Amino acid sequence: MIQIYNSQTRQKEDFVPLTPGKVGIYCCGPTVYDFFHIGNARPFIMFDVLRRYLESRGYDVTFVQNFTDIDDKMIERARRENTTVKELGDRFIGEYWKDATALGVEPATVHPRATEHMQQMIDLIQGLVDQGLAYAQDGSVYFHTPAFPEYGKLSGQNLEDLDAGNRISVDEDKKSPLDFALWKAEKPGEPSWDSPWGKGRPGWHIECSAMSMHYLGQHFDIHCGGQDLLFPHHENEVAQSEGYTGHPFVNYWMHNGFLNIDNSKMSKSAGNFFTVRDILKEYDPEDVRMLMLSAHYRSPLNFSRDMMAQAKASLTRLYTAKARLLALKKATKAETAPEDGKLMGQLDEFLRHFNDGMDNDFNTAEAMGALFELVYLANTEMDETTSTAVLDHALDTLNKMTAVFGILKKEEEGVPEDIQALAQERAQARKDRNWAQSDALRKQLLDLGWQVEDTPQGQMLKKS
Ligand code: AMP
Ligand code: ZN
């Protein structure tokens, strides 16, 4: 049984989808005013793994991830660059695709843009006004939090405490300090849309309520995003959506922990960030995925070069094990062997461990352990006498696990013969301890576009 830690109830719960066999997921996506950083990449990668795992368990997943293409940051950056908000959005959505694709993040089922869903937002706001949950004030519209007594339930706070903390910053236009903008009256020079309250633009929170309900229905399974979004963004989404429909909005709320640098959150505003674009100049995209997978998505994860080096080394072990299994398959003569039953049983057990880890609130660190159990078995218990039946099963099990993680996708076959011959020569030179020759051959291979890595299991070739 899959269990999910639900931020709303603050406990692990059995996962039961609303419709058997189907899952609806909404994830808060990027604000497209700049390149995204590797902190942002954490939810993109981890919730991509969530989706892949659910699909591997046979669920039909509808995955929605939005693009926030209108907000203060978009307006400010467009102004600085002397361009329009629309053009800025188009540009950074294009850049998002480049980085997300490189990181192996699959496109969502739908990637709705806020500016293309004005009508859905306006309808929702109008509904809230009609029900007395929102009020218009000088061309803006605010959600009136005291009218929704359950406000605070997602983040585990109550209205009185929240109210007390906010009393000092009472905004003149608002009836209550916790009221928040659903619609913002037009300001000179800013993009605006027509609405029943005059020209203006939506507040940020309303877009996710409008687009999630539009694509997934008014009650759906999973909503996710970074932990910084729990309050107020998601709290406000709950208030708007449940206030509007009068019934539950989301069954499971999932929040990823922060990617930190020196134990503080990586963020653009703090200036302590690395863009994915820059990181990929130095590292392989799969190294980044491996780093993310090494920790449970809810734990904090510290980014450092040491951690990246560890991730890289772990990935190399996986590639080496896979190459070894493929090489053994070529060398082996036996289709079956006496120890098949035992080895097959062990492989099945590893896949069970893997699934147990993933069932346990998508604990990729735990599941990774099972992957390395398989690697250990391949390296210690399998050789030229192992049957093709077992080797095929080992490769199949390995592929099942790595497909969920979205790693080990580089072609290990198809190394041209002349390259293989040079690599062979280099292996011999190393055996003969002829270091000058082995270095020269490494350089020659590099010039031909192939990188050689020396591992405890021998040398490995990778396209450079
Ligand atoms: P933004 O583009 O700022 O709206 O962020 C996109 C996603 O990245 C949201 O789900 C954020 O919660 C998440 N996020 C931002 N910074 C970090 C970080 N340092 N670690 C993990 N997630 C983050
Ligand atoms: Zn959102």
Tab-separated table of C-alpha atoms and ligand atoms in Angstrom:
chain	number	residue	atom	x	y	z
A	1	MET	CA	0.000	0.000	0.000
A	2	ILE	CA	1.381	3.408	-0.943
A	3	GLN	CA	1.524	5.831	1.956
A	4	ILE	CA	1.825	9.589	1.614
A	5	TYR	CA	2.742	12.077	4.292
A	6	ASN	CA	-0.123	14.544	4.069
A	7	SER	CA	0.874	18.052	5.155
A	8	GLN	CA	-2.757	18.774	5.984
A	9	THR	CA	-3.083	16.028	8.617
A	10	ARG	CA	0.623	15.955	9.458
A	11	GLN	CA	0.776	12.180	9.214
A	12	LYS	CA	1.324	9.351	6.781
A	13	GLU	CA	-1.868	8.084	5.231
A	14	ASP	CA	-2.781	5.216	2.922
A	15	PHE	CA	-3.098	6.500	-0.609
A	16	VAL	CA	-6.590	5.908	-1.980
A	17	PRO	CA	-7.308	7.774	-5.217
A	18	LEU	CA	-10.726	9.313	-5.765
A	19	THR	CA	-11.256	7.223	-8.894
A	20	PRO	CA	-9.739	3.726	-8.800
A	21	GLY	CA	-6.774	3.480	-11.144
A	22	LYS	CA	-6.576	7.208	-11.836
A	23	VAL	CA	-4.610	9.983	-10.119
A	24	GLY	CA	-4.860	13.749	-10.561
A	25	ILE	CA	-1.813	15.779	-9.491
A	26	TYR	CA	-1.283	19.531	-9.521
A	27	CYS	CA	2.180	20.957	-8.908
A	28	CYS	CA	3.010	24.617	-8.533
A	29	GLY	CA	5.396	25.414	-11.346
A	30	PRO	CA	7.965	28.142	-11.929
A	31	THR	CA	7.507	31.870	-12.196
A	32	VAL	CA	9.009	32.378	-15.624
A	33	TYR	CA	11.009	35.575	-15.119
A	34	ASP	CA	14.459	33.964	-15.122
A	35	PHE	CA	16.350	30.689	-15.460
A	36	PHE	CA	15.431	28.277	-12.703
A	37	HIS	CA	17.923	27.320	-10.006
A	38	ILE	CA	18.711	23.872	-8.664
A	39	GLY	CA	16.510	24.553	-5.615
A	40	ASN	CA	13.550	24.876	-7.982
A	41	ALA	CA	14.756	21.736	-9.728
A	42	ARG	CA	14.132	19.726	-6.555
A	43	PRO	CA	10.317	19.731	-6.772
A	44	PHE	CA	10.422	19.362	-10.556
A	45	ILE	CA	12.586	16.242	-10.286
A	46	MET	CA	11.046	14.716	-7.150
A	47	PHE	CA	7.450	15.103	-8.283
A	48	ASP	CA	8.466	13.746	-11.684
A	49	VAL	CA	9.655	10.671	-9.763
A	50	LEU	CA	6.347	10.594	-7.862
A	51	ARG	CA	4.513	10.530	-11.160
A	52	ARG	CA	6.811	7.892	-12.699
A	53	TYR	CA	6.367	5.657	-9.659
A	54	LEU	CA	2.571	5.931	-9.686
A	55	GLU	CA	2.630	5.123	-13.402
A	56	SER	CA	4.901	2.152	-12.785
A	57	ARG	CA	2.278	0.894	-10.311
A	58	GLY	CA	-0.330	1.041	-13.065
A	59	TYR	CA	-2.061	4.340	-12.319
A	60	ASP	CA	-3.244	6.573	-15.104
A	61	VAL	CA	-1.813	9.922	-13.955
A	62	THR	CA	-2.956	13.363	-15.062
A	63	PHE	CA	-0.167	15.707	-14.079
A	64	VAL	CA	-0.682	19.467	-14.230
A	65	GLN	CA	2.130	21.964	-13.661
A	66	ASN	CA	1.515	25.634	-14.257
A	67	PHE	CA	3.666	28.498	-15.465
A	68	THR	CA	3.198	31.672	-13.419
A	69	ASP	CA	3.586	34.239	-16.174
A	70	ILE	CA	2.136	37.320	-14.495
A	71	ASP	CA	3.206	38.701	-11.109
A	72	ASP	CA	5.316	41.501	-9.614
A	73	LYS	CA	8.617	39.809	-10.489
A	74	MET	CA	7.544	39.321	-14.117
A	75	ILE	CA	6.473	42.954	-14.404
A	76	GLU	CA	9.634	44.275	-12.818
A	77	ARG	CA	11.978	42.157	-14.966
A	78	ALA	CA	10.099	42.982	-18.183
A	79	ARG	CA	10.436	46.648	-17.341
A	80	ARG	CA	14.162	46.307	-16.679
A	81	GLU	CA	14.702	44.434	-19.939
A	82	ASN	CA	12.533	46.826	-21.859
A	83	THR	CA	10.298	44.040	-23.069
A	84	THR	CA	6.724	42.898	-22.500
A	85	VAL	CA	5.595	40.462	-19.820
A	86	LYS	CA	4.306	38.195	-22.594
A	87	GLU	CA	7.674	38.107	-24.365
A	88	LEU	CA	9.525	37.558	-21.118
A	89	GLY	CA	7.205	34.629	-20.331
A	90	ASP	CA	7.633	33.096	-23.780
A	91	ARG	CA	11.383	33.346	-23.475
A	92	PHE	CA	11.724	31.753	-20.048
A	93	ILE	CA	9.167	29.054	-20.769
A	94	GLY	CA	11.476	28.137	-23.671
A	95	GLU	CA	14.444	28.120	-21.278
A	96	TYR	CA	12.445	26.013	-18.799
A	97	TRP	CA	11.958	23.352	-21.486
A	98	LYS	CA	15.662	23.223	-22.256
A	99	ASP	CA	16.688	22.680	-18.628
A	100	ALA	CA	13.779	20.434	-17.641
A	101	THR	CA	14.359	18.218	-20.669
A	102	ALA	CA	18.071	18.011	-19.922
A	103	LEU	CA	17.214	16.951	-16.353
A	104	GLY	CA	14.946	14.200	-17.659
A	105	VAL	CA	11.792	15.814	-16.228
A	106	GLU	CA	8.927	14.608	-18.382
A	107	PRO	CA	6.494	17.180	-19.735
A	108	ALA	CA	3.332	17.343	-17.625
A	109	THR	CA	0.019	16.303	-19.159
A	110	VAL	CA	-0.811	20.026	-19.255
A	111	HIS	CA	1.336	23.113	-18.584
A	112	PRO	CA	-1.275	25.860	-18.215
A	113	ARG	CA	-0.175	29.497	-18.296
A	114	ALA	CA	-1.894	31.864	-15.874
A	115	THR	CA	-2.455	34.540	-18.526
A	116	GLU	CA	-4.359	32.037	-20.656
A	117	HIS	CA	-6.866	31.304	-17.870
A	118	MET	CA	-8.216	34.753	-17.048
A	119	GLN	CA	-11.826	33.723	-17.536
A	120	GLN	CA	-11.559	30.787	-15.112
A	121	MET	CA	-10.028	33.100	-12.509
A	122	ILE	CA	-12.623	35.809	-12.990
A	123	ASP	CA	-15.459	33.262	-12.701
A	124	LEU	CA	-13.988	31.937	-9.481
A	125	ILE	CA	-13.553	35.419	-8.004
A	126	GLN	CA	-17.092	36.372	-9.035
A	127	GLY	CA	-18.414	33.237	-7.324
A	128	LEU	CA	-16.582	34.180	-4.127
A	129	VAL	CA	-17.967	37.722	-4.232
A	130	ASP	CA	-21.493	36.351	-4.805
A	131	GLN	CA	-21.168	34.123	-1.756
A	132	GLY	CA	-19.944	36.962	0.459
A	133	LEU	CA	-16.472	35.453	0.824
A	134	ALA	CA	-14.800	38.236	-1.123
A	135	TYR	CA	-15.378	41.948	-1.579
A	136	ALA	CA	-14.378	44.569	-4.131
A	137	GLN	CA	-12.559	47.701	-3.041
A	138	ASP	CA	-11.387	50.422	-5.438
A	139	GLY	CA	-11.104	48.083	-8.410
A	140	SER	CA	-9.375	45.315	-6.427
A	141	VAL	CA	-11.011	42.247	-4.915
A	142	TYR	CA	-10.003	40.688	-1.611
A	143	PHE	CA	-10.759	37.335	-0.044
A	144	HIS	CA	-12.237	37.915	3.402
A	145	THR	CA	-10.548	35.302	5.590
A	146	PRO	CA	-12.847	35.628	8.663
A	147	ALA	CA	-15.687	34.522	6.369
A	148	PHE	CA	-13.920	31.162	6.001
A	149	PRO	CA	-13.609	29.956	9.611
A	150	GLU	CA	-11.413	26.986	8.698
A	151	TYR	CA	-8.677	29.324	7.435
A	152	GLY	CA	-5.329	28.054	8.745
A	153	LYS	CA	-6.229	24.363	8.754
A	154	LEU	CA	-3.679	23.370	6.121
A	155	SER	CA	-0.718	24.931	7.914
A	156	GLY	CA	-2.085	24.039	11.359
A	157	GLN	CA	-2.714	27.573	12.574
A	158	ASN	CA	-5.906	29.181	13.758
A	159	LEU	CA	-7.407	32.471	12.694
A	160	GLU	CA	-6.991	34.200	16.076
A	161	ASP	CA	-3.248	33.462	16.291
A	162	LEU	CA	-2.698	34.450	12.686
A	163	ASP	CA	-4.736	37.577	13.164
A	164	ALA	CA	-2.796	38.648	16.248
A	165	GLY	CA	0.510	38.250	14.419
A	166	ASN	CA	-0.674	40.399	11.564
A	167	ARG	CA	-2.435	43.178	13.399
A	168	ILE	CA	0.311	45.735	13.025
A	169	SER	CA	0.398	45.574	9.250
A	170	VAL	CA	-3.240	46.330	8.555
A	171	ASP	CA	-3.596	47.370	4.970
A	172	GLU	CA	-5.971	50.272	4.562
A	173	ASP	CA	-7.904	48.723	1.699
A	174	LYS	CA	-8.564	45.491	3.531
A	175	LYS	CA	-11.268	44.764	6.067
A	176	SER	CA	-9.089	42.341	7.970
A	177	PRO	CA	-5.278	41.972	8.110
A	178	LEU	CA	-5.317	38.433	6.721
A	179	ASP	CA	-7.470	39.274	3.719
A	180	PHE	CA	-5.561	38.754	0.503
A	181	ALA	CA	-5.881	40.051	-3.034
A	182	LEU	CA	-7.730	37.981	-5.626
A	183	TRP	CA	-7.708	40.772	-8.186
A	184	LYS	CA	-5.452	43.837	-8.300
A	185	ALA	CA	-6.679	47.097	-9.836
A	186	GLU	CA	-4.670	48.285	-12.817
A	187	LYS	CA	-1.575	50.363	-12.161
A	188	PRO	CA	-0.189	52.614	-14.901
A	189	GLY	CA	2.207	50.816	-17.233
A	190	GLU	CA	1.277	47.336	-16.004
A	191	PRO	CA	-0.427	44.689	-18.136
A	192	SER	CA	-4.140	44.408	-17.414
A	193	TRP	CA	-7.234	42.466	-18.367
A	194	ASP	CA	-10.914	43.423	-18.372
A	195	SER	CA	-12.983	42.239	-15.442
A	196	PRO	CA	-16.299	43.016	-13.737
A	197	TRP	CA	-14.273	45.213	-11.315
A	198	GLY	CA	-12.502	47.160	-14.047
A	199	LYS	CA	-9.107	46.592	-15.615
A	200	GLY	CA	-6.562	44.773	-13.530
A	201	ARG	CA	-4.700	41.529	-13.046
A	202	PRO	CA	-5.112	38.455	-10.864
A	203	GLY	CA	-3.390	37.940	-7.530
A	204	TRP	CA	-0.990	34.991	-7.515
A	205	HIS	CA	-2.933	32.489	-5.372
A	206	ILE	CA	-6.089	32.451	-7.469
A	207	GLU	CA	-4.344	31.078	-10.561
A	208	CYS	CA	-3.558	27.738	-8.955
A	209	SER	CA	-7.116	27.264	-7.641
A	210	ALA	CA	-8.580	28.157	-11.037
A	211	MET	CA	-6.229	26.066	-13.168
A	212	SER	CA	-6.117	22.997	-10.914
A	213	MET	CA	-9.925	22.801	-10.693
A	214	HIS	CA	-10.245	23.488	-14.417
A	215	TYR	CA	-8.029	20.561	-15.406
A	216	LEU	CA	-8.545	18.123	-12.549
A	217	GLY	CA	-12.033	18.842	-11.260
A	218	GLN	CA	-13.122	20.580	-8.082
A	219	HIS	CA	-11.850	17.766	-5.882
A	220	PHE	CA	-8.658	15.954	-6.812
A	221	ASP	CA	-5.988	13.699	-5.336
A	222	ILE	CA	-2.581	15.320	-4.881
A	223	HIS	CA	-1.317	18.901	-4.769
A	224	CYS	CA	2.375	19.557	-4.404
A	225	GLY	CA	5.012	22.242	-4.209
A	226	GLY	CA	7.929	23.434	-2.109
A	227	GLN	CA	7.530	23.816	1.625
A	228	ASP	CA	7.686	27.611	1.325
A	229	LEU	CA	4.345	27.469	-0.499
A	230	LEU	CA	2.434	25.827	2.366
A	231	PHE	CA	1.622	29.210	3.879
A	232	PRO	CA	0.191	31.446	2.640
A	233	HIS	CA	-0.029	30.236	-1.004
A	234	HIS	CA	-1.599	26.817	-0.430
A	235	GLU	CA	-3.566	27.916	2.621
A	236	ASN	CA	-5.132	30.583	0.435
A	237	GLU	CA	-5.810	28.083	-2.329
A	238	VAL	CA	-7.732	25.910	0.138
A	239	ALA	CA	-9.769	28.886	1.371
A	240	GLN	CA	-10.630	30.091	-2.140
A	241	SER	CA	-11.404	26.675	-3.567
A	242	GLU	CA	-13.337	25.196	-0.651
A	243	GLY	CA	-15.069	28.514	-0.036
A	244	TYR	CA	-16.226	28.458	-3.653
A	245	THR	CA	-17.268	24.796	-3.936
A	246	GLY	CA	-18.324	24.090	-0.358
A	247	HIS	CA	-16.513	20.739	-0.371
A	248	PRO	CA	-12.943	19.391	-0.003
A	249	PHE	CA	-10.419	20.564	-2.583
A	250	VAL	CA	-7.390	18.268	-2.308
A	251	ASN	CA	-6.975	14.905	-0.573
A	252	TYR	CA	-3.171	14.817	-0.163
A	253	TRP	CA	-0.863	17.821	0.172
A	254	MET	CA	2.815	17.095	-0.468
A	255	HIS	CA	5.647	19.556	0.226
A	256	ASN	CA	9.308	19.116	-0.561
A	257	GLY	CA	12.023	20.311	1.802
A	258	PHE	CA	14.554	22.916	0.790
A	259	LEU	CA	17.709	22.507	-1.147
A	260	ASN	CA	20.160	24.445	1.000
A	261	ILE	CA	23.572	25.973	0.623
A	262	ASP	CA	25.539	26.181	3.877
A	263	ASN	CA	22.314	25.223	5.628
A	264	SER	CA	20.231	28.086	4.340
A	265	LYS	CA	17.607	27.933	1.621
A	266	MET	CA	18.838	28.445	-1.912
A	267	SER	CA	16.887	31.375	-3.294
A	268	LYS	CA	17.159	34.055	-5.880
A	269	SER	CA	16.450	36.844	-3.417
A	270	ALA	CA	19.254	35.710	-1.069
A	271	GLY	CA	21.625	35.490	-4.044
A	272	ASN	CA	22.992	32.066	-2.944
A	273	PHE	CA	21.862	30.133	-5.973
A	274	PHE	CA	23.173	28.195	-8.944
A	275	THR	CA	21.061	28.036	-12.050
A	276	VAL	CA	20.547	24.624	-13.588
A	277	ARG	CA	21.985	26.094	-16.777
A	278	ASP	CA	25.315	26.822	-15.045
A	279	ILE	CA	25.447	23.577	-13.098
A	280	LEU	CA	25.007	21.595	-16.306
A	281	LYS	CA	28.150	23.186	-17.719
A	282	GLU	CA	30.052	21.325	-15.012
A	283	TYR	CA	27.997	18.251	-14.263
A	284	ASP	CA	26.010	15.648	-16.077
A	285	PRO	CA	22.230	16.121	-15.653
A	286	GLU	CA	21.964	12.607	-14.237
A	287	ASP	CA	24.430	13.585	-11.476
A	288	VAL	CA	21.933	16.268	-10.421
A	289	ARG	CA	19.068	13.760	-10.430
A	290	MET	CA	21.185	11.341	-8.426
A	291	LEU	CA	21.873	14.038	-5.820
A	292	MET	CA	18.154	14.761	-5.454
A	293	LEU	CA	17.292	11.068	-5.209
A	294	SER	CA	19.844	10.508	-2.453
A	295	ALA	CA	17.552	12.224	0.075
A	296	HIS	CA	13.889	11.824	0.943
A	297	TYR	CA	11.983	14.678	-0.714
A	298	ARG	CA	10.801	16.096	2.637
A	299	SER	CA	14.278	16.262	4.226
A	300	PRO	CA	16.507	19.259	3.805
A	301	LEU	CA	19.291	18.595	1.324
A	302	ASN	CA	22.554	20.448	1.363
A	303	PHE	CA	24.104	21.269	-1.975
A	304	SER	CA	27.881	21.106	-2.166
A	305	ARG	CA	30.549	19.991	-4.586
A	306	ASP	CA	31.296	17.057	-2.284
A	307	MET	CA	27.687	15.924	-2.518
A	308	MET	CA	27.813	16.272	-6.294
A	309	ALA	CA	31.013	14.220	-6.412
A	310	GLN	CA	29.348	11.512	-4.309
A	311	ALA	CA	26.315	11.518	-6.583
A	312	LYS	CA	28.555	11.209	-9.614
A	313	ALA	CA	30.480	8.307	-8.089
A	314	SER	CA	27.237	6.464	-7.214
A	315	LEU	CA	25.964	6.931	-10.736
A	316	THR	CA	29.216	5.567	-12.157
A	317	ARG	CA	28.787	2.453	-9.982
A	318	LEU	CA	25.350	1.961	-11.477
A	319	TYR	CA	26.556	2.389	-15.045
A	320	THR	CA	29.459	0.053	-14.400
A	321	ALA	CA	27.169	-2.628	-12.980
A	322	LYS	CA	24.869	-2.337	-15.965
A	323	ALA	CA	27.808	-2.545	-18.381
A	324	ARG	CA	29.060	-5.590	-16.492
A	325	LEU	CA	25.685	-7.341	-16.758
A	326	LEU	CA	25.580	-6.612	-20.485
A	327	ALA	CA	29.126	-7.835	-20.982
A	328	LEU	CA	28.395	-11.027	-19.025
A	329	LYS	CA	25.369	-11.621	-21.188
A	330	LYS	CA	27.594	-11.613	-24.239
A	331	ALA	CA	30.125	-13.946	-22.616
A	332	THR	CA	27.833	-16.468	-20.995
A	333	LYS	CA	27.039	-19.814	-22.608
A	334	ALA	CA	24.326	-21.130	-20.302
A	335	GLU	CA	20.660	-20.296	-20.695
A	336	THR	CA	19.917	-21.673	-17.262
A	337	ALA	CA	22.065	-22.724	-14.319
A	338	PRO	CA	21.573	-24.538	-10.984
A	339	GLU	CA	21.724	-21.358	-8.866
A	340	ASP	CA	19.064	-19.568	-10.932
A	341	GLY	CA	16.278	-20.036	-8.380
A	342	LYS	CA	18.259	-18.460	-5.566
A	343	LEU	CA	19.468	-15.494	-7.652
A	344	MET	CA	16.028	-14.867	-9.166
A	345	GLY	CA	14.545	-14.895	-5.665
A	346	GLN	CA	17.110	-12.355	-4.496
A	347	LEU	CA	16.423	-10.075	-7.454
A	348	ASP	CA	12.681	-10.214	-6.778
A	349	GLU	CA	13.348	-9.350	-3.175
A	350	PHE	CA	15.341	-6.265	-4.203
A	351	LEU	CA	12.460	-5.045	-6.351
A	352	ARG	CA	10.162	-5.573	-3.360
A	353	HIS	CA	12.548	-3.534	-1.186
A	354	PHE	CA	12.605	-0.845	-3.832
A	355	ASN	CA	8.810	-0.683	-3.955
A	356	ASP	CA	8.611	-0.771	-0.144
A	357	GLY	CA	10.878	2.285	-0.031
A	358	MET	CA	8.793	4.119	-2.599
A	359	ASP	CA	5.540	3.064	-0.917
A	360	ASN	CA	6.901	4.621	2.250
A	361	ASP	CA	6.078	8.209	1.261
A	362	PHE	CA	8.260	7.971	-1.857
A	363	ASN	CA	11.436	7.503	0.117
A	364	THR	CA	13.927	7.486	-2.733
A	365	ALA	CA	16.877	7.192	-0.341
A	366	GLU	CA	15.454	3.921	0.982
A	367	ALA	CA	14.638	2.699	-2.538
A	368	MET	CA	18.175	3.590	-3.649
A	369	GLY	CA	19.435	1.099	-1.053
A	370	ALA	CA	17.636	-1.691	-2.930
A	371	LEU	CA	19.224	-0.589	-6.186
A	372	PHE	CA	22.670	-0.932	-4.639
A	373	GLU	CA	21.790	-4.345	-3.184
A	374	LEU	CA	21.288	-5.413	-6.793
A	375	VAL	CA	24.587	-3.831	-7.835
A	376	TYR	CA	26.388	-5.654	-5.046
A	377	LEU	CA	24.878	-8.971	-6.075
A	378	ALA	CA	25.795	-8.368	-9.728
A	379	ASN	CA	29.377	-7.550	-8.782
A	380	THR	CA	29.914	-10.382	-6.341
A	381	GLU	CA	27.687	-13.296	-7.312
A	382	MET	CA	27.457	-13.061	-11.083
A	383	ASP	CA	30.111	-14.028	-13.616
A	384	GLU	CA	30.535	-15.828	-16.946
A	385	THR	CA	28.845	-18.924	-15.493
A	386	THR	CA	25.651	-17.031	-14.655
A	387	SER	CA	22.734	-17.936	-16.905
A	388	THR	CA	21.229	-15.563	-19.466
A	389	ALA	CA	17.880	-16.062	-17.688
A	390	VAL	CA	19.305	-14.516	-14.517
A	391	LEU	CA	21.238	-11.797	-16.341
A	392	ASP	CA	18.118	-10.795	-18.266
A	393	HIS	CA	16.128	-10.715	-15.053
A	394	ALA	CA	18.835	-8.640	-13.350
A	395	LEU	CA	18.878	-6.155	-16.224
A	396	ASP	CA	15.101	-6.019	-16.303
A	397	THR	CA	14.911	-5.406	-12.529
A	398	LEU	CA	17.622	-2.756	-12.744
A	399	ASN	CA	15.763	-1.045	-15.594
A	400	LYS	CA	12.476	-1.070	-13.681
A	401	MET	CA	14.106	0.737	-10.764
A	402	THR	CA	16.119	3.217	-12.787
A	403	ALA	CA	13.130	4.047	-15.017
A	404	VAL	CA	11.255	5.220	-11.905
A	405	PHE	CA	14.269	7.329	-10.930
A	406	GLY	CA	14.710	8.580	-14.505
A	407	ILE	CA	18.417	7.698	-14.587
A	408	LEU	CA	20.798	5.376	-16.456
A	409	LYS	CA	19.361	6.462	-19.744
A	410	LYS	CA	22.572	6.938	-21.616
A	411	GLU	CA	23.297	4.383	-24.274
A	412	GLU	CA	25.913	1.960	-23.033
A	413	GLU	CA	25.921	0.016	-26.252
A	414	GLY	CA	26.941	1.289	-29.627
A	415	VAL	CA	30.550	2.082	-28.738
A	416	PRO	CA	32.209	1.955	-32.168
A	417	GLU	CA	34.746	-0.825	-32.713
A	418	ASP	CA	37.738	1.452	-33.258
A	419	ILE	CA	36.956	3.145	-29.935
A	420	GLN	CA	36.610	-0.216	-28.225
A	421	ALA	CA	39.946	-1.262	-29.684
A	422	LEU	CA	41.655	1.865	-28.356
A	423	ALA	CA	40.044	1.307	-24.952
A	424	GLN	CA	41.266	-2.273	-24.994
A	425	GLU	CA	44.775	-1.078	-25.795
A	426	ARG	CA	44.573	1.380	-22.922
A	427	ALA	CA	43.438	-1.350	-20.519
A	428	GLN	CA	46.477	-3.392	-21.563
A	429	ALA	CA	48.784	-0.386	-21.117
A	430	ARG	CA	47.438	0.061	-17.578
A	431	LYS	CA	47.961	-3.627	-16.849
A	432	ASP	CA	51.549	-3.229	-18.042
A	433	ARG	CA	51.807	-0.138	-15.807
A	434	ASN	CA	52.747	1.864	-18.882
A	435	TRP	CA	51.210	5.077	-17.619
A	436	ALA	CA	52.543	7.321	-20.381
A	437	GLN	CA	50.946	5.095	-23.003
A	438	SER	CA	47.676	4.829	-21.076
A	439	ASP	CA	47.490	8.622	-20.674
A	440	ALA	CA	48.207	9.160	-24.354
A	441	LEU	CA	45.406	6.737	-25.254
A	442	ARG	CA	43.026	8.470	-22.848
A	443	LYS	CA	43.815	11.760	-24.580
A	444	GLN	CA	43.315	10.173	-27.996
A	445	LEU	CA	39.915	8.819	-26.934
A	446	LEU	CA	38.934	12.198	-25.522
A	447	ASP	CA	39.839	13.841	-28.817
A	448	LEU	CA	37.530	11.352	-30.509
A	449	GLY	CA	34.713	12.325	-28.122
A	450	TRP	CA	34.936	9.501	-25.568
A	451	GLN	CA	35.694	9.849	-21.908
A	452	VAL	CA	37.298	6.982	-19.998
A	453	GLU	CA	36.633	6.498	-16.323
A	454	ASP	CA	38.545	4.017	-14.237
A	455	THR	CA	36.383	2.208	-11.750
A	456	PRO	CA	36.979	-0.755	-9.438
A	457	GLN	CA	35.192	-2.858	-12.052
A	458	GLY	CA	37.430	-1.713	-14.878
A	459	GLN	CA	37.278	1.172	-17.298
A	460	MET	CA	34.050	2.698	-18.513
A	461	LEU	CA	33.444	4.634	-21.682
A	462	LYS	CA	31.138	7.610	-21.835
A	463	LYS	CA	30.463	10.037	-24.660
A	464	SER	CA	32.047	13.337	-23.622
B	1	AMP	P1	9.135	29.699	-7.886
B	1	AMP	O1	9.577	29.763	-9.323
B	1	AMP	O2	9.927	30.557	-6.974
B	1	AMP	O3	7.644	29.890	-7.738
B	1	AMP	O4	9.451	28.211	-7.372
B	1	AMP	C1	9.132	27.019	-8.055
B	1	AMP	C2	9.150	25.862	-7.090
B	1	AMP	O5	10.449	25.700	-6.476
B	1	AMP	C3	8.182	26.001	-5.914
B	1	AMP	O6	7.555	24.750	-5.693
B	1	AMP	C4	9.094	26.383	-4.749
B	1	AMP	O7	8.528	26.014	-3.511
B	1	AMP	C5	10.321	25.560	-5.060
B	1	AMP	N1	11.568	26.033	-4.408
B	1	AMP	C6	12.080	27.289	-4.440
B	1	AMP	N2	13.270	27.342	-3.780
B	1	AMP	C7	13.531	26.078	-3.338
B	1	AMP	C8	14.628	25.470	-2.608
B	1	AMP	N3	15.696	26.159	-2.229
B	1	AMP	N4	14.551	24.153	-2.342
B	1	AMP	C9	13.490	23.414	-2.750
B	1	AMP	N5	12.427	23.916	-3.431
B	1	AMP	C10	12.443	25.241	-3.736
B	2	ZN	ZN	0.607	27.497	-6.954
